[in-house]
Amino acid sequence: MARIVICEFMDERAVARLEAAHEVLYDPQLVGDGARLRAEAATADVLVVRNLTQVRGELLAALTRCKVVGRLGVGLDNIDVPACEARGIKVIPATGANALSVAEYVIASTMLLLRGAFASSAAVAAGQWPRAALGNGRETAGQTLGIIGFGSIGQTTARLARGLGMRVIAYDAMLQRDAPVFAQTGVEGVGLDELVRNADAITLHVPLLDTTRGLFNAARIGEMKKGAVLINTSRGHIVDIDAVAAALRTGQLGGAAIDVFDVEPLPVSPSLQDCPNLLLTPHISGVSTQSNERVSVMIADKVLESFS
Ligand code: NAD
């Protein structure tokens, strides 16, 4: 019997599956108490985390018995994977399990931002009737969506966008432009510069790496088609949020949806208040009722397999 420590939120049915076969400590608040977390980690065979727990440094040093770290999600930037591997700890992400949730967020945001008319509730209720100002939004069909990072989420987003009649172009640093996956998904493989210049909407689905940090800075945003919209559900640090705010105010960007930030929770940010056509969400694109269950069940099953 293994001892499993789960220190962030996990679907309770998946926790129950683990409890049926192993000793489980499930405490979603544990991540907020570093000293107690390290004490519990010392006797854990398995540690299950989301994106808040930093599995590195002192916590990693405390994991003396641990064989598996389960990640309830896919980005691994909160885990020092090489250091885990060097200590014989297997890191298991929930690959693909929240892709649909992120892809639907991207499509919904793209439609809202291109139309640019759905932040009018307060004005309409106040009797202002801004019909002339909001009557020239864009339809989504026929627009070009540029996807950067054509992995699990990028491909799922492409499938939904194609269903809406969008033209889809994509760039992935690990794929040649003629890689079969592009033709198989009805997508045109292009270079990064070509994508940035031609897309009406750009969505980012790359991991946070040295090669992606600062990818969408002021210069890159300046190369986008004027009035195009930008959606970032990947990670903060990949997009310069101050450059986004500035480009929204000049009209270089026609809209932006930002789900992830350099620092989370985002501190009070006057530069983001009253920005035109800006949607801000608190890192929820991958989190839905269904994806929470899929992610949790996938990790529970993989943990059970690794001890069978
Ligand atoms: P994935 O590994 O399936 O795909 C990532 C793709 O990015 C790969 O195909 C890879 O080749 C490509 N890539 C790597 N470096 C690149 C670069 N420099 N330029 C272009 N392409 C590059 O991952 P995924 O499941 O699609 O997830 C992508 C990212 O989305 C995750 O790493 C995570 O940070 C983020 N994410 C966020 C949420 C959320 O709730 N906001 C949820 C899930 C995932």
mmCIF file of N, CA and C and ligand atoms in Angstrom, residues 71 73-77 94-96 98-99 102 148-155 171-175 192 204-209 211-212 215 232-235 238 259-260 283-287, ligand 1:
data_model
loop_
_atom_site.group_PDB
_atom_site.id
_atom_site.type_symbol
_atom_site.label_atom_id
_atom_site.label_comp_id
_atom_site.label_asym_id
_atom_site.label_seq_id
_atom_site.Cartn_x
_atom_site.Cartn_y
_atom_site.Cartn_z
ATOM 1 N N ARG A 71 0.448 15.292 -12.012
ATOM 2 C CA ARG A 71 0.126 16.716 -12.255
ATOM 3 C C ARG A 71 -1.298 16.790 -12.807
ATOM 4 N N GLY A 73 -3.154 18.452 -14.688
ATOM 5 C CA GLY A 73 -3.098 19.443 -15.759
ATOM 6 C C GLY A 73 -1.953 19.058 -16.680
ATOM 7 N N VAL A 74 -1.526 19.994 -17.559
ATOM 8 C CA VAL A 74 -0.464 19.612 -18.504
ATOM 9 C C VAL A 74 0.814 20.443 -18.438
ATOM 10 N N GLY A 75 0.737 21.753 -18.173
ATOM 11 C CA GLY A 75 1.965 22.558 -18.121
ATOM 12 C C GLY A 75 2.851 22.059 -16.990
ATOM 13 N N LEU A 76 4.144 21.870 -17.262
ATOM 14 C CA LEU A 76 5.031 21.320 -16.229
ATOM 15 C C LEU A 76 6.011 22.363 -15.707
ATOM 16 N N ASP A 77 5.696 23.663 -15.948
ATOM 17 C CA ASP A 77 6.648 24.698 -15.536
ATOM 18 C C ASP A 77 6.714 24.881 -14.019
ATOM 19 N N ALA A 94 -1.561 15.109 -17.062
ATOM 20 C CA ALA A 94 -2.865 14.627 -17.567
ATOM 21 C C ALA A 94 -2.991 15.021 -19.041
ATOM 22 N N THR A 95 -2.112 14.466 -19.863
ATOM 23 C CA THR A 95 -2.016 14.874 -21.270
ATOM 24 C C THR A 95 -3.364 14.786 -21.985
ATOM 25 N N GLY A 96 -3.793 15.884 -22.565
ATOM 26 C CA GLY A 96 -5.003 15.899 -23.405
ATOM 27 C C GLY A 96 -6.312 16.028 -22.654
ATOM 28 N N ASN A 98 -7.607 18.173 -20.582
ATOM 29 C CA ASN A 98 -8.347 19.446 -20.524
ATOM 30 C C ASN A 98 -8.298 20.215 -21.851
ATOM 31 N N ALA A 99 -7.882 19.520 -22.918
ATOM 32 C CA ALA A 99 -7.725 20.192 -24.220
ATOM 33 C C ALA A 99 -9.051 20.778 -24.724
ATOM 34 N N VAL A 102 -10.020 24.036 -22.935
ATOM 35 C CA VAL A 102 -9.251 25.202 -23.392
ATOM 36 C C VAL A 102 -9.698 25.598 -24.805
ATOM 37 N N ILE A 148 -0.381 28.875 -32.655
ATOM 38 C CA ILE A 148 1.056 28.699 -32.379
ATOM 39 C C ILE A 148 1.197 27.613 -31.328
ATOM 40 N N GLY A 149 1.842 26.500 -31.713
ATOM 41 C CA GLY A 149 1.916 25.308 -30.871
ATOM 42 C C GLY A 149 0.806 24.367 -31.305
ATOM 43 N N PHE A 150 1.189 23.336 -32.093
ATOM 44 C CA PHE A 150 0.150 22.470 -32.658
ATOM 45 C C PHE A 150 0.183 21.090 -31.997
ATOM 46 N N GLY A 151 0.065 21.108 -30.657
ATOM 47 C CA GLY A 151 -0.019 19.852 -29.893
ATOM 48 C C GLY A 151 -1.476 19.529 -29.620
ATOM 49 N N SER A 152 -1.705 18.986 -28.437
ATOM 50 C CA SER A 152 -3.036 18.511 -28.080
ATOM 51 C C SER A 152 -4.097 19.640 -28.147
ATOM 52 N N ILE A 153 -3.835 20.767 -27.488
ATOM 53 C CA ILE A 153 -4.834 21.844 -27.453
ATOM 54 C C ILE A 153 -4.913 22.547 -28.813
ATOM 55 N N GLY A 154 -3.762 22.784 -29.439
ATOM 56 C CA GLY A 154 -3.753 23.442 -30.753
ATOM 57 C C GLY A 154 -4.585 22.657 -31.763
ATOM 58 N N GLN A 155 -4.422 21.341 -31.781
ATOM 59 C CA GLN A 155 -5.163 20.520 -32.758
ATOM 60 C C GLN A 155 -6.659 20.472 -32.440
ATOM 61 N N TYR A 171 1.703 27.113 -36.669
ATOM 62 C CA TYR A 171 3.162 27.013 -36.594
ATOM 63 C C TYR A 171 3.519 26.211 -35.348
ATOM 64 N N ASP A 172 4.440 25.259 -35.511
ATOM 65 C CA ASP A 172 4.938 24.503 -34.359
ATOM 66 C C ASP A 172 6.436 24.296 -34.582
ATOM 67 N N ALA A 173 7.223 24.657 -33.580
ATOM 68 C CA ALA A 173 8.683 24.608 -33.714
ATOM 69 C C ALA A 173 9.191 23.181 -33.950
ATOM 70 N N MET A 174 8.408 22.178 -33.573
ATOM 71 C CA MET A 174 8.863 20.792 -33.715
ATOM 72 C C MET A 174 8.311 20.118 -34.963
ATOM 73 N N LEU A 175 7.560 20.859 -35.784
ATOM 74 C CA LEU A 175 6.946 20.247 -36.973
ATOM 75 C C LEU A 175 7.395 20.962 -38.243
ATOM 76 N N LEU A 192 6.493 31.137 -38.505
ATOM 77 C CA LEU A 192 5.978 32.024 -37.457
ATOM 78 C C LEU A 192 5.677 33.426 -38.001
ATOM 79 N N LEU A 204 -2.283 31.039 -28.607
ATOM 80 C CA LEU A 204 -0.995 30.451 -28.225
ATOM 81 C C LEU A 204 -1.195 29.164 -27.436
ATOM 82 N N HIS A 205 -0.530 28.093 -27.873
ATOM 83 C CA HIS A 205 -0.631 26.797 -27.183
ATOM 84 C C HIS A 205 0.719 26.125 -27.056
ATOM 85 N N VAL A 206 1.687 26.916 -26.564
ATOM 86 C CA VAL A 206 3.052 26.417 -26.369
ATOM 87 C C VAL A 206 3.341 26.333 -24.874
ATOM 88 N N PRO A 207 4.275 25.467 -24.480
ATOM 89 C CA PRO A 207 4.686 25.462 -23.070
ATOM 90 C C PRO A 207 5.581 26.662 -22.777
ATOM 91 N N LEU A 208 5.731 27.003 -21.502
ATOM 92 C CA LEU A 208 6.675 28.069 -21.121
ATOM 93 C C LEU A 208 8.079 27.477 -21.096
ATOM 94 N N LEU A 209 8.895 27.925 -22.037
ATOM 95 C CA LEU A 209 10.289 27.464 -22.164
ATOM 96 C C LEU A 209 11.146 28.707 -22.427
ATOM 97 N N THR A 211 12.594 29.298 -25.057
ATOM 98 C CA THR A 211 12.314 29.697 -26.445
ATOM 99 C C THR A 211 10.945 30.357 -26.621
ATOM 100 N N THR A 212 10.066 30.243 -25.639
ATOM 101 C CA THR A 212 8.729 30.859 -25.780
ATOM 102 C C THR A 212 8.552 32.067 -24.860
ATOM 103 N N LEU A 215 7.645 35.642 -26.227
ATOM 104 C CA LEU A 215 7.375 35.435 -27.662
ATOM 105 C C LEU A 215 6.494 36.557 -28.228
ATOM 106 N N ASN A 232 -4.415 34.357 -25.168
ATOM 107 C CA ASN A 232 -3.341 33.621 -24.486
ATOM 108 C C ASN A 232 -3.892 32.789 -23.345
ATOM 109 N N THR A 233 -3.904 31.467 -23.568
ATOM 110 C CA THR A 233 -4.263 30.521 -22.502
ATOM 111 C C THR A 233 -3.053 29.676 -22.135
ATOM 112 N N SER A 234 -1.863 30.005 -22.674
ATOM 113 C CA SER A 234 -0.719 29.099 -22.479
ATOM 114 C C SER A 234 -0.068 29.344 -21.121
ATOM 115 N N ARG A 235 0.710 30.391 -20.993
ATOM 116 C CA ARG A 235 1.299 30.770 -19.717
ATOM 117 C C ARG A 235 1.607 32.261 -19.744
ATOM 118 N N ILE A 238 4.779 34.508 -21.589
ATOM 119 C CA ILE A 238 4.892 34.281 -23.041
ATOM 120 C C ILE A 238 4.379 35.526 -23.771
ATOM 121 N N ASP A 259 -5.869 34.618 -20.105
ATOM 122 C CA ASP A 259 -6.280 33.712 -19.026
ATOM 123 C C ASP A 259 -5.141 33.425 -18.048
ATOM 124 N N VAL A 260 -3.908 33.755 -18.457
ATOM 125 C CA VAL A 260 -2.733 33.373 -17.656
ATOM 126 C C VAL A 260 -1.805 34.590 -17.519
ATOM 127 N N HIS A 283 -7.187 32.154 -14.989
ATOM 128 C CA HIS A 283 -6.591 30.833 -15.284
ATOM 129 C C HIS A 283 -7.651 29.722 -15.185
ATOM 130 N N ILE A 284 -8.730 29.912 -15.947
ATOM 131 C CA ILE A 284 -9.815 28.919 -15.874
ATOM 132 C C ILE A 284 -10.081 28.223 -17.217
ATOM 133 N N SER A 285 -9.297 28.564 -18.250
ATOM 134 C CA SER A 285 -9.679 28.016 -19.557
ATOM 135 C C SER A 285 -9.649 26.485 -19.566
ATOM 136 N N GLY A 286 -8.734 25.889 -18.821
ATOM 137 C CA GLY A 286 -8.653 24.419 -18.821
ATOM 138 C C GLY A 286 -9.501 23.774 -17.745
ATOM 139 N N VAL A 287 -10.217 24.605 -16.986
ATOM 140 C CA VAL A 287 -10.927 24.080 -15.819
ATOM 141 C C VAL A 287 -12.429 24.179 -16.058
HETATM 142 P P1 NAD B 1 1.354 19.856 -26.044
HETATM 143 O O1 NAD B 1 2.669 19.426 -25.474
HETATM 144 O O2 NAD B 1 0.423 18.812 -26.552
HETATM 145 O O3 NAD B 1 1.637 20.895 -27.247
HETATM 146 C C1 NAD B 1 2.566 21.944 -27.152
HETATM 147 C C2 NAD B 1 3.137 22.154 -28.552
HETATM 148 O O4 NAD B 1 3.967 23.331 -28.534
HETATM 149 C C3 NAD B 1 4.027 20.983 -29.028
HETATM 150 O O5 NAD B 1 3.539 20.452 -30.250
HETATM 151 C C4 NAD B 1 5.402 21.613 -29.192
HETATM 152 O O6 NAD B 1 6.139 21.073 -30.286
HETATM 153 C C5 NAD B 1 5.053 23.080 -29.437
HETATM 154 N N1 NAD B 1 6.152 24.000 -29.143
HETATM 155 C C6 NAD B 1 7.102 23.922 -28.196
HETATM 156 N N2 NAD B 1 7.930 24.981 -28.271
HETATM 157 C C7 NAD B 1 7.482 25.752 -29.298
HETATM 158 C C8 NAD B 1 7.914 26.996 -29.850
HETATM 159 N N3 NAD B 1 8.984 27.649 -29.389
HETATM 160 N N4 NAD B 1 7.212 27.498 -30.897
HETATM 161 C C9 NAD B 1 6.132 26.824 -31.399
HETATM 162 N N5 NAD B 1 5.702 25.639 -30.925
HETATM 163 C C10 NAD B 1 6.352 25.122 -29.859
HETATM 164 O O7 NAD B 1 0.679 20.757 -24.903
HETATM 165 P P2 NAD B 1 -0.859 21.162 -24.792
HETATM 166 O O8 NAD B 1 -1.581 20.139 -23.993
HETATM 167 O O9 NAD B 1 -1.371 21.543 -26.125
HETATM 168 O O10 NAD B 1 -0.714 22.462 -23.843
HETATM 169 C C11 NAD B 1 0.019 23.608 -24.260
HETATM 170 C C12 NAD B 1 0.236 24.532 -23.070
HETATM 171 O O11 NAD B 1 -1.016 25.115 -22.674
HETATM 172 C C13 NAD B 1 0.727 23.820 -21.797
HETATM 173 O O12 NAD B 1 2.133 23.697 -21.782
HETATM 174 C C14 NAD B 1 0.237 24.723 -20.685
HETATM 175 O O13 NAD B 1 1.244 25.661 -20.331
HETATM 176 C C15 NAD B 1 -0.954 25.463 -21.285
HETATM 177 N N6 NAD B 1 -2.241 25.088 -20.671
HETATM 178 C C16 NAD B 1 -2.979 26.045 -20.024
HETATM 179 C C17 NAD B 1 -4.214 25.721 -19.468
HETATM 180 C C18 NAD B 1 -5.074 26.771 -18.784
HETATM 181 O O14 NAD B 1 -5.980 26.428 -18.022
HETATM 182 N N7 NAD B 1 -4.853 28.039 -19.049
HETATM 183 C C19 NAD B 1 -4.686 24.405 -19.529
HETATM 184 C C20 NAD B 1 -3.936 23.459 -20.208
HETATM 185 C C21 NAD B 1 -2.703 23.809 -20.770
#
